[in-house]
Coordinates of C-alpha atoms in Angstrom, one line a residue:
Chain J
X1 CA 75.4 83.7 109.6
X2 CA 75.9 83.5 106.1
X3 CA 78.3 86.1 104.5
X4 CA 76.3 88.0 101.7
X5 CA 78.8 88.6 98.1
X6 CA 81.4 86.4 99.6
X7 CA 81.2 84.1 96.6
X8 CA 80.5 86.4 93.7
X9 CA 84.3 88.4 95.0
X10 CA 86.2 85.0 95.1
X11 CA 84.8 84.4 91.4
X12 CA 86.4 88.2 90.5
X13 CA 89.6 87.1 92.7
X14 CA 91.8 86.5 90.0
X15 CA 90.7 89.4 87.5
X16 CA 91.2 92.4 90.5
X17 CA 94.3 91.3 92.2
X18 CA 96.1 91.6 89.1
X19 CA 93.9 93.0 86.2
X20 CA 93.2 89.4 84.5
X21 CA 91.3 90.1 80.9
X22 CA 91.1 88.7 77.9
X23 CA 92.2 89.2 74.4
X24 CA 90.6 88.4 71.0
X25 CA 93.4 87.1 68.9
X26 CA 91.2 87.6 65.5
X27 CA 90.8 91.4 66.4
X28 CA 93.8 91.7 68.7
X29 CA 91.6 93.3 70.9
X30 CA 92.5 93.3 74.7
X31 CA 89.6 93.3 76.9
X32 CA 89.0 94.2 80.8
X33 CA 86.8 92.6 82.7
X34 CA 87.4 89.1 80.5
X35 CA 84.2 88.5 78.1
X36 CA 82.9 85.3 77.4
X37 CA 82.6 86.4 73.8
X38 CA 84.5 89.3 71.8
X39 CA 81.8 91.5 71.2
X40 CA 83.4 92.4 67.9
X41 CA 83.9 89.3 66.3
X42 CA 81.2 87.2 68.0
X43 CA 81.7 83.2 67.1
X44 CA 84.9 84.1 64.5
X45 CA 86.7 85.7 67.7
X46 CA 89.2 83.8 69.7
X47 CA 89.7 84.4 73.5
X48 CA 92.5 83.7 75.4
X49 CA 93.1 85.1 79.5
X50 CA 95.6 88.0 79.4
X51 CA 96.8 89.4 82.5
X52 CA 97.6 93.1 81.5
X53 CA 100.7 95.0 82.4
X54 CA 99.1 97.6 84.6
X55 CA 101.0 100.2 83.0
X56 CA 98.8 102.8 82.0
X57 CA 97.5 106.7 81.7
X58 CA 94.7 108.6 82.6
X59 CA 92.0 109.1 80.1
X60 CA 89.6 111.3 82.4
X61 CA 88.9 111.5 86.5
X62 CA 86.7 112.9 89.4
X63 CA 87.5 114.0 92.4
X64 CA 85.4 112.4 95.1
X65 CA 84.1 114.6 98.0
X66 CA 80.5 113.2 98.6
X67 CA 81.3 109.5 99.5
X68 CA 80.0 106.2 100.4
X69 CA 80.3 105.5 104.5
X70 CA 82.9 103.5 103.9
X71 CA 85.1 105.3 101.7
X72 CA 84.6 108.7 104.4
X73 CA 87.8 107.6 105.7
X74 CA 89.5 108.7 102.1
X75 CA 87.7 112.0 101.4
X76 CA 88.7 113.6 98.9
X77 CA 89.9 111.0 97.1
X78 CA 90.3 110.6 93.0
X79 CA 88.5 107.9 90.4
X80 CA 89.9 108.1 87.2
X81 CA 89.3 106.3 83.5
X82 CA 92.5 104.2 83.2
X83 CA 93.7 103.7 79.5
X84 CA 95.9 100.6 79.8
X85 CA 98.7 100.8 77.3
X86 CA 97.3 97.3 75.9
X87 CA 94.3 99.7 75.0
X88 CA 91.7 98.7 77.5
X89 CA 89.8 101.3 79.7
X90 CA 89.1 101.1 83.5
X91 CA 87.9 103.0 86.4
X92 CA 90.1 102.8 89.6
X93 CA 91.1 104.9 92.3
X94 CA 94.3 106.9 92.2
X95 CA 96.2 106.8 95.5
X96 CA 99.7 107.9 96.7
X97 CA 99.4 111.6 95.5
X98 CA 96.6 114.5 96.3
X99 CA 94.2 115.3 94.2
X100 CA 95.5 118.4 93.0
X101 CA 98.5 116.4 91.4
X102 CA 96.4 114.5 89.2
X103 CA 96.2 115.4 85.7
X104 CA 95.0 113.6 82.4
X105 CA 97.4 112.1 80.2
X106 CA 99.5 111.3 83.6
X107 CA 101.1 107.9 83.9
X108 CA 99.7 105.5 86.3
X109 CA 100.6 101.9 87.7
X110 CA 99.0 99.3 89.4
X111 CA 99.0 98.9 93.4
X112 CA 97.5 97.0 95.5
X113 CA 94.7 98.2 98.2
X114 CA 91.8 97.5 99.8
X115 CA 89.0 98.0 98.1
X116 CA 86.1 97.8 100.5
X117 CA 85.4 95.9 103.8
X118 CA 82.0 94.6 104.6
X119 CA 81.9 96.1 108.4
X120 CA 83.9 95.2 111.4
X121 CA 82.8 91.4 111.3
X122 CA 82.7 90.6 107.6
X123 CA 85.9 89.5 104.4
X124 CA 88.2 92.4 102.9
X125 CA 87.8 93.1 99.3
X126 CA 91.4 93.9 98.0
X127 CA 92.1 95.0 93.9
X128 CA 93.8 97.1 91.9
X129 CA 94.3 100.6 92.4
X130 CA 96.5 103.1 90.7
X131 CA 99.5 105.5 92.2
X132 CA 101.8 107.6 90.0
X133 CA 104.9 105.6 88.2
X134 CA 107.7 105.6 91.2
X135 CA 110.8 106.7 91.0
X136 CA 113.7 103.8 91.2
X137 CA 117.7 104.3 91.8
X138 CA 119.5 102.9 89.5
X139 CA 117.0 102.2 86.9
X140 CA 118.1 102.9 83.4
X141 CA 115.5 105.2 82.3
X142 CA 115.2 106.3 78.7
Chain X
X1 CA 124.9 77.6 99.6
X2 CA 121.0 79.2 100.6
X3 CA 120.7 82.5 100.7
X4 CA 118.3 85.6 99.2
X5 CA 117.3 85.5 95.7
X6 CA 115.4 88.6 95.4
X7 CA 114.0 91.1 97.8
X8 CA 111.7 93.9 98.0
X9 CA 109.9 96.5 100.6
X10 CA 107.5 98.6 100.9
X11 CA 106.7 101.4 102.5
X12 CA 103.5 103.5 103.0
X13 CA 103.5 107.5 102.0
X14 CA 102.3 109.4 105.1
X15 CA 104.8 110.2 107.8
X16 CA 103.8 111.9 110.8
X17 CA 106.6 113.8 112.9
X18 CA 107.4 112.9 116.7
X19 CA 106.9 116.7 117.3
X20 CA 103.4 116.4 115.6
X21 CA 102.4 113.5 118.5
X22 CA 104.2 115.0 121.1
X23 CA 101.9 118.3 120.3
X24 CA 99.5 116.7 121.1
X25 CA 100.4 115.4 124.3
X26 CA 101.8 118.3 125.5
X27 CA 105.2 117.1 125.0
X28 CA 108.9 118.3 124.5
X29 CA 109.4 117.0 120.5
X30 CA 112.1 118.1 119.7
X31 CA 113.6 116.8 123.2
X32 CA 111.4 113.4 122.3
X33 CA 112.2 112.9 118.7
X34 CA 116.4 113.4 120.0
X35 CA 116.1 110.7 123.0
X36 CA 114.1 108.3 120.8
X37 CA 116.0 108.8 117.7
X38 CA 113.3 108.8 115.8
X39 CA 111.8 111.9 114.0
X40 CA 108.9 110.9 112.2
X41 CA 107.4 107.4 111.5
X42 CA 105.2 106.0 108.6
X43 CA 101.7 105.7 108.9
X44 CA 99.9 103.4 106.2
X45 CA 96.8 104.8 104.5
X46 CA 93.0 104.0 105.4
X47 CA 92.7 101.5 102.3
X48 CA 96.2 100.0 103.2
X49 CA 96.7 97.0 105.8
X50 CA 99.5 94.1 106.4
X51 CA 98.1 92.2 103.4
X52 CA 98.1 94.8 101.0
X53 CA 101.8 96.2 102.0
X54 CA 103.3 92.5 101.8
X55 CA 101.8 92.2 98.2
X56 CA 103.8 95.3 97.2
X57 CA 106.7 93.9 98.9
X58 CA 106.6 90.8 97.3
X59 CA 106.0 92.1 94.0
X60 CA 108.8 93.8 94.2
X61 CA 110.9 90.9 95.1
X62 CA 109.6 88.7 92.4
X63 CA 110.4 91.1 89.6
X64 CA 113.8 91.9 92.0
X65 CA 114.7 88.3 91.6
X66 CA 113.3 87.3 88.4
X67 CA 111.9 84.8 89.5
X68 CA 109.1 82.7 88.0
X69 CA 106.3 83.0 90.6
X70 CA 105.6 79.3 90.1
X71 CA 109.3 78.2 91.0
X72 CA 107.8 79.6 95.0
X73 CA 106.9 76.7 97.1
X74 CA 106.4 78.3 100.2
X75 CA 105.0 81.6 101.4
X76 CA 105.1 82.5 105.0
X77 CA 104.0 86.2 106.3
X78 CA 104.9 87.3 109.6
X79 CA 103.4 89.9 111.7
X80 CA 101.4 90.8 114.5
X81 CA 98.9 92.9 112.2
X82 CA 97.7 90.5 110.3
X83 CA 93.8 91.7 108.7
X84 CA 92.0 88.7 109.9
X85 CA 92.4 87.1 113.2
X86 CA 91.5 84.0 111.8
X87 CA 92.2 84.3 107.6
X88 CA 95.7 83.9 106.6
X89 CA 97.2 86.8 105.1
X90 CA 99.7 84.2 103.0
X91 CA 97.0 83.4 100.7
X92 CA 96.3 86.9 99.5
X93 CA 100.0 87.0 99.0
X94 CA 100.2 84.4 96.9
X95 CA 97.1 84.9 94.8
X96 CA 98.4 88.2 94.0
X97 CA 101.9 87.4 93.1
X98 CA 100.3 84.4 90.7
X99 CA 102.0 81.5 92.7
X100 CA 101.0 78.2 91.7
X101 CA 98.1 76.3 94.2
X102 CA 100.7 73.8 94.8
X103 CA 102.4 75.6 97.9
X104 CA 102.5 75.4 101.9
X105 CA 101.5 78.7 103.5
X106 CA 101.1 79.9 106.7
X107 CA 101.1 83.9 109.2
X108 CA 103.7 83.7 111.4
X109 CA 103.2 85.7 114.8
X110 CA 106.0 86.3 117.0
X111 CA 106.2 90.1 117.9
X112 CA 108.8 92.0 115.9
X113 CA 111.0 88.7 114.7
X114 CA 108.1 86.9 112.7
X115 CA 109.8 88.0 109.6
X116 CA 113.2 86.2 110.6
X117 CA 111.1 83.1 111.8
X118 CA 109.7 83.0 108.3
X119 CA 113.3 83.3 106.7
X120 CA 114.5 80.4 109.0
X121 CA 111.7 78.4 108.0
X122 CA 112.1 78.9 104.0
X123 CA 116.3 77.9 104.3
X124 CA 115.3 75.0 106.3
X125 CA 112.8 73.6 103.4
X126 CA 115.1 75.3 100.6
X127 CA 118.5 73.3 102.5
X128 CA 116.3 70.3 102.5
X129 CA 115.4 70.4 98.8
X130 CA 111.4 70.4 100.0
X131 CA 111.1 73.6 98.0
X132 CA 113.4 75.6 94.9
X133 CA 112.5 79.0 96.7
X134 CA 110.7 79.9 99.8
X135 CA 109.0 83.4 100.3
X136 CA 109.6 85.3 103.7
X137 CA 108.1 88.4 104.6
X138 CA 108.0 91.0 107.4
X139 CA 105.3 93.1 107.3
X140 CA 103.7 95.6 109.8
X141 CA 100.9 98.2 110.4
X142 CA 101.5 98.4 114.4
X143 CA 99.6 100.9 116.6
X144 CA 100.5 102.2 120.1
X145 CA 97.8 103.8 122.3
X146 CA 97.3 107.1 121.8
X147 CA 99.5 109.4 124.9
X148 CA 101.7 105.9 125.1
X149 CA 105.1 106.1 124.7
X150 CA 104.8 103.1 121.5
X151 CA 102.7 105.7 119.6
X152 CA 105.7 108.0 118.4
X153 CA 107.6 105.1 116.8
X154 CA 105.1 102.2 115.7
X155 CA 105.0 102.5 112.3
X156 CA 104.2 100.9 108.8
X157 CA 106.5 99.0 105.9
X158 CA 107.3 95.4 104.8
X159 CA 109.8 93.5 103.4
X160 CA 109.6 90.3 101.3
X161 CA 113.1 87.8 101.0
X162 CA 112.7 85.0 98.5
X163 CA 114.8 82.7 99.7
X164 CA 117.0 80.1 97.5
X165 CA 119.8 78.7 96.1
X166 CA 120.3 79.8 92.8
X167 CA 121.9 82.7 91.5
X168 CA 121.9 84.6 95.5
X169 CA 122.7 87.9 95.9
X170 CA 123.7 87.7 98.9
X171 CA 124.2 84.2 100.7
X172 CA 123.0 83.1 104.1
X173 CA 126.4 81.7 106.3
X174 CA 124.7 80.6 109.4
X175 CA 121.9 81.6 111.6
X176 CA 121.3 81.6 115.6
X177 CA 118.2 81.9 117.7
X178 CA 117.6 82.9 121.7
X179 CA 114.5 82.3 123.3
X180 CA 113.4 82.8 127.0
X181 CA 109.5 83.4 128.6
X182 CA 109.9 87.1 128.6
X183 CA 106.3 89.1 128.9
X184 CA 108.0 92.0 128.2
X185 CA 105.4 93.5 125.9
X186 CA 102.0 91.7 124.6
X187 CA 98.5 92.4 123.2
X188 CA 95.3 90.4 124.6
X189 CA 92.7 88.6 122.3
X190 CA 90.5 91.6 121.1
X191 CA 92.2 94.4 122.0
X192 CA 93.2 97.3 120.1
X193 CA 96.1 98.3 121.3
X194 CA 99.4 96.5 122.9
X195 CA 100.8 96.6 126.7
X196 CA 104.2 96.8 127.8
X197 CA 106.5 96.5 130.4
X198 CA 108.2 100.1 129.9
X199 CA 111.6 100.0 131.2
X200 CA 111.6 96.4 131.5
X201 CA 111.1 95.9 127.8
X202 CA 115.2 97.6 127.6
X203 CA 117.7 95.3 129.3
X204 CA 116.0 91.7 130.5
X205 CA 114.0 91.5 127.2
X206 CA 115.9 93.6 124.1
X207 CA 119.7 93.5 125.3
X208 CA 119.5 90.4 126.9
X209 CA 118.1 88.4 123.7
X210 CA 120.0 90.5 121.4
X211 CA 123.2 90.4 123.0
X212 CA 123.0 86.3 123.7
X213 CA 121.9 85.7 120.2
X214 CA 124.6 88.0 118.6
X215 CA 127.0 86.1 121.0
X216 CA 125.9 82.7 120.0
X217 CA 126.1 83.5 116.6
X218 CA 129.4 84.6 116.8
X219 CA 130.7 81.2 118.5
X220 CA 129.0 79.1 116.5
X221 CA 130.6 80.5 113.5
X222 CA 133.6 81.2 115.2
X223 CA 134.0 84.8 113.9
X224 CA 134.1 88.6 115.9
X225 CA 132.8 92.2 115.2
X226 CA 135.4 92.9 113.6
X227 CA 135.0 90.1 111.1
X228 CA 131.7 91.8 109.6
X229 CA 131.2 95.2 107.8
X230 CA 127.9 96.1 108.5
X231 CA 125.6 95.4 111.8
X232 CA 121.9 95.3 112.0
X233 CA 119.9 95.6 114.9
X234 CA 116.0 95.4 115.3
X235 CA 114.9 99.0 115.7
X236 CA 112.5 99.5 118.2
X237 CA 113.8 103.3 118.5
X238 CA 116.5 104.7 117.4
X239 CA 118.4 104.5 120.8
X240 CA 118.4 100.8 121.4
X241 CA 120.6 99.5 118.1
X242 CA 123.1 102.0 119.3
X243 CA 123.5 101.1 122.9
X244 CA 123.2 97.3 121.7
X245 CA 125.7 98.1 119.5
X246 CA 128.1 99.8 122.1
X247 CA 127.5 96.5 124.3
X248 CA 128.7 94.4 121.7
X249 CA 131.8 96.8 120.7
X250 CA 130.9 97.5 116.9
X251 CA 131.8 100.7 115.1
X252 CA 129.2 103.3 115.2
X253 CA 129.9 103.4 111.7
X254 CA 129.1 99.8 110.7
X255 CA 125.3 100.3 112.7
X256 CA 124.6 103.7 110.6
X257 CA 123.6 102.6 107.5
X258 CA 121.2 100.5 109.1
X259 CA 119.6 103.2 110.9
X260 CA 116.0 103.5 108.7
X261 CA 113.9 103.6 112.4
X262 CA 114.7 107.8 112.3
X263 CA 113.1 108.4 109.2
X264 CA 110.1 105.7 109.2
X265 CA 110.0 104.4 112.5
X266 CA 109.8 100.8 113.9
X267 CA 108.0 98.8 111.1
X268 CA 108.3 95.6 113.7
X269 CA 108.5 92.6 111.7
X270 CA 109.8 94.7 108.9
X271 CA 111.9 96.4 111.3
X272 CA 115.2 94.5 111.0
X273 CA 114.7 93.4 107.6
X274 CA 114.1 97.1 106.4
X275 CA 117.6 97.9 107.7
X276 CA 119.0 94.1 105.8
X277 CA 117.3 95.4 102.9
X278 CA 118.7 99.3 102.8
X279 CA 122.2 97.8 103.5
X280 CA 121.6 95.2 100.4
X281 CA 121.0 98.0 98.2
X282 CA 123.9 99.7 98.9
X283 CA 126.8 97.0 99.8
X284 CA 129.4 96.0 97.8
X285 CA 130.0 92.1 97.0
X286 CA 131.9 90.6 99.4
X287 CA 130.8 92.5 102.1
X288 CA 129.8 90.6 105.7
X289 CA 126.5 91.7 107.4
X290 CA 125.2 91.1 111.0
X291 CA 122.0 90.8 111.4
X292 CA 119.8 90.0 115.0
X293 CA 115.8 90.6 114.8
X294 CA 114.2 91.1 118.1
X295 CA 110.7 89.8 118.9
X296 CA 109.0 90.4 122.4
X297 CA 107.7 87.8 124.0
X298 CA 110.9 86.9 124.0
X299 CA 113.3 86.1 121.4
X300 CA 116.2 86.9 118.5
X301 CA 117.4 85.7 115.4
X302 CA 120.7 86.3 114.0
X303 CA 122.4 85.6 110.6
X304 CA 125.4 86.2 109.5
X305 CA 125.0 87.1 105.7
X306 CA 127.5 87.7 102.4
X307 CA 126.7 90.1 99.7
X308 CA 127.7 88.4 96.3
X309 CA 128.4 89.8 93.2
X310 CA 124.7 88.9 91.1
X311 CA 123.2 92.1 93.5
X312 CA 125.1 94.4 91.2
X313 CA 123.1 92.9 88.5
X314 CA 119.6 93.5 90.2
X315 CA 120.3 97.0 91.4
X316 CA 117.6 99.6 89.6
X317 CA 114.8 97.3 89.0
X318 CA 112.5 98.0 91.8
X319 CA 112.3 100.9 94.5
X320 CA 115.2 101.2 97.5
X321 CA 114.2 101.4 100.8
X322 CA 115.9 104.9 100.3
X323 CA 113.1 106.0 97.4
X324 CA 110.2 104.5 99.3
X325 CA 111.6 107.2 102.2
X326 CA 112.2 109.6 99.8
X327 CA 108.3 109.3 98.5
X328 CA 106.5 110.9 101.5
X329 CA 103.4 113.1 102.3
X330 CA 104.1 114.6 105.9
X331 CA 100.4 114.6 107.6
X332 CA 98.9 116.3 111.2
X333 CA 97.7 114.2 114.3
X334 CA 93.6 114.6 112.9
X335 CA 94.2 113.1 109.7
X336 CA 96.4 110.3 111.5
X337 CA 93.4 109.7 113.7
X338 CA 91.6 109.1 110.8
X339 CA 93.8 106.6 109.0
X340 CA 94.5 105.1 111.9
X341 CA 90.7 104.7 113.4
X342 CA 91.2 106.1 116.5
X343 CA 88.6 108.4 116.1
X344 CA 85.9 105.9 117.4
X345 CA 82.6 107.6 116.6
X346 CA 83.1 107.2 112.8

């Protein structure tokens, strides 16, 4: 049998495995999901792909406890407004910390994860997510 | 001379203690966790899998290496948790490290060595100029029946190793391999969990490929324990390295570092590799490593690897094994259920 949506997520492939926009170089305007037009500059605006950072804080977020069948599994779990330091806005989950650790204006970065899954038989979504900047030995912080 | 231009690992944030399991079962754990040698193990999250823990690993050896991800001509992924039984998990890889479309990919599947398979593979195509940098990774999420022995240390974590020839930071002298028919432990088409021999998975299937391939490693480059500075053994528990170790006549010492199977558990193909990789970040240059992976089935692969100067130069860039242990969330046997899906009525 046919597999329903398998298309329209290997179209998005690029654009959720590693946050692929665009930016308007007459505005210098940085948008997430790309555009096919900037909506600020219309014909005068000039695209090009821009694959953001994924460095980030968070703007505002929700703590999930009535979920989807399919997300049951990560009860409570947190979706949160990204602000990408490019200036873009997102919604993603935040993973790797409890809910109760997550506070706005906190610094996120981008992970990978599985998004969804359709059933047993069917393809595995994967995307971006978000998790709290790691620590790293050794790194020259400022 | 071929050898690894960047690594990286990853390892998931839940740990469950061998006390916690043993609770369940009824169990001695603190008399378990002591024999084993291992005292809690890693347990990936529900939205976590072999694909998405070999991205992060490889993420973190590109930026590692500095490496342009278009200079990779090869990806390879071993494991025996691979998402898709028919799917490779390569291709997710690659897409998601931005690697160009011109590349050869494959899953590799040999128990707990398909990691070290996948490093062979990339120095043979690096050695023969078919690629300028080959991408190797070990990557796990391995589940033992519930009340089964393999439950208290199968555990979660990869490792990527970009393999090359420029700029190494740490070179690759020589490898060996052993290989014998040995159903010592296996897993049927379909099913959810592995079988195993029990005792006969200890000395005809892990000493025996483990010894000969350290053995034949050591003739072939004509050098003895006491030419190297650090040993690495696959971890299957805690116990084994040691006593392979002891076989072999190497310094207790030389084995500890190693020794990441206590804290996390056996990540299987990342097993081995985890331990290359927590000695990599902490080894001077110059320093001699030993390393033998161990895959059931049966087989082992051994290299005998120098640390060079240029890791000095990558240290702080991305996580150590040491910080991905450090970042942990200790959980209970229900929500490990959970993760896990061995709670089959949900």
């Amino acid at each position: 049998m046919a597999e329903h949506g398998v298309a329209q997520i290997w179209r998005k492939i690029k654009s959720i495995y590693n946050i692929q926009g665009n930016h308007c170089k007459t505005c210098d305007t940085y948008y997430f999901p790309p555009r096919p037009v900037c909506p600020e500059c219309r014909r005068k605006g000039v695209l090009e792909d821009y694959r953001f950072k994924g460095l980030g804080k968070i703007h505002t977020f929700a703590v999930v406890r009535q979920a989807p069948d399919t997300f049951k599994r990560q009860v409570p779990y947190v979706v949160a407004q990204i602000e990408l330091d490019e200036g873009a806005r997102l919604t993603g989950q935040i993973v790797n910390c409890d809910p109760e650790e997550v506070e706005i204006g906190m610094r996120v970065r981008a992970c990978f994860r599985k998004i969804t899954e359709f059933g047993d038989k069917g393809i595995i979504v994967y995307g971006y997510k978000f998790e709290p900047v790691l620590k790293v030995t050794g790194h020259p912080y400022p | 001379m071929v050898g690894i231009v960047g690594y990286g690992v990853y390892i998931p944030r839940y740990r469950i203690k061998t006390e916690e399991i043993a609770r369940v079962w009824g169990e001695d754990g603190v008399r378990l966790a002591k024999g084993l040698g291992v005292f809690e193990k890693s347990v990936p999250g529900p939205d976590e899998d072999v694909a998405t823990i070999s991205v992060e690993a490889a993420r973190n050896a590109v930026k590692h290496g500095n490496i342009d991800p278009l200079d990779i001509g090869a990806v390879y992924v071993g494991s025996e948790s691979h998402p898709y039984a028919v799917k490779p998990t390569g291709t997710i890889v690659a897409e998601a490290i931005e690697c160009s479309t011109d590349i050869t990919c494959a899953d590799y599947e040999f128990a707990c060595k398909a990691g070290t398979a996948a490093m062979q593979t990339c120095m043979g195509l690096v050695k023969s100029d078919m690629i300028k940098v080959g991408l190797a990774i070990g990557s796990d999420t391995a589940q033992g029946r519930p009340g089964d022995a393999l439950e208290y240390s199968a555990a979660a974590g990869g490792v990527a190793f970009l393999i090359g020839k420029e700029n190494p930071v740490a070179t690759i002298e020589a490898t060996a391999s052993f290989t014998t028919d040995t159903p010592d432990f296996w897993r049927r088409e379909g099913e959810d969990y592995p079988s195993h021999g029990a005792r006969f998975t200890g000395e005809p299937a892990y000493f025996r490929h483990v010894g000969e391939g350290a053995k034949l490693l050591l003739r072939n480059t004509k050098t003895s324990v006491d030419d190297y500075d650090y040993f690495v053994f696959h971890m299957p528990n805690g116990k084994f390295p040691l006593a392979m170790g002891m076989q072999l006549g190497v310094p207790g010492e030389k084995l500890e570092d190693s020794l990441v199977v206590r804290q996390i558990g056996n990540t299987y193909s990342g097993s081995a590799m985890m331990g290359l990789a927590r000695i990599l970040d902490i080894a001077d240059p110059g320093s001699r490593i030993f390393m033998v992976s161990y895959g059931s089935g049966a087989g082992s692969d051994a290299f005998s690897i120098v640390v060079e100067e240029e890791v000095l130069k990558r240290r702080g860039e991305v996580p150590t094994v040491d910080d991905y242990i450090a970042r942990k969330t200790n959980i209970e046997y229900s929500i490990y259920a959970k993760f896990r899906r061995k709670i089959k009525a949900m």
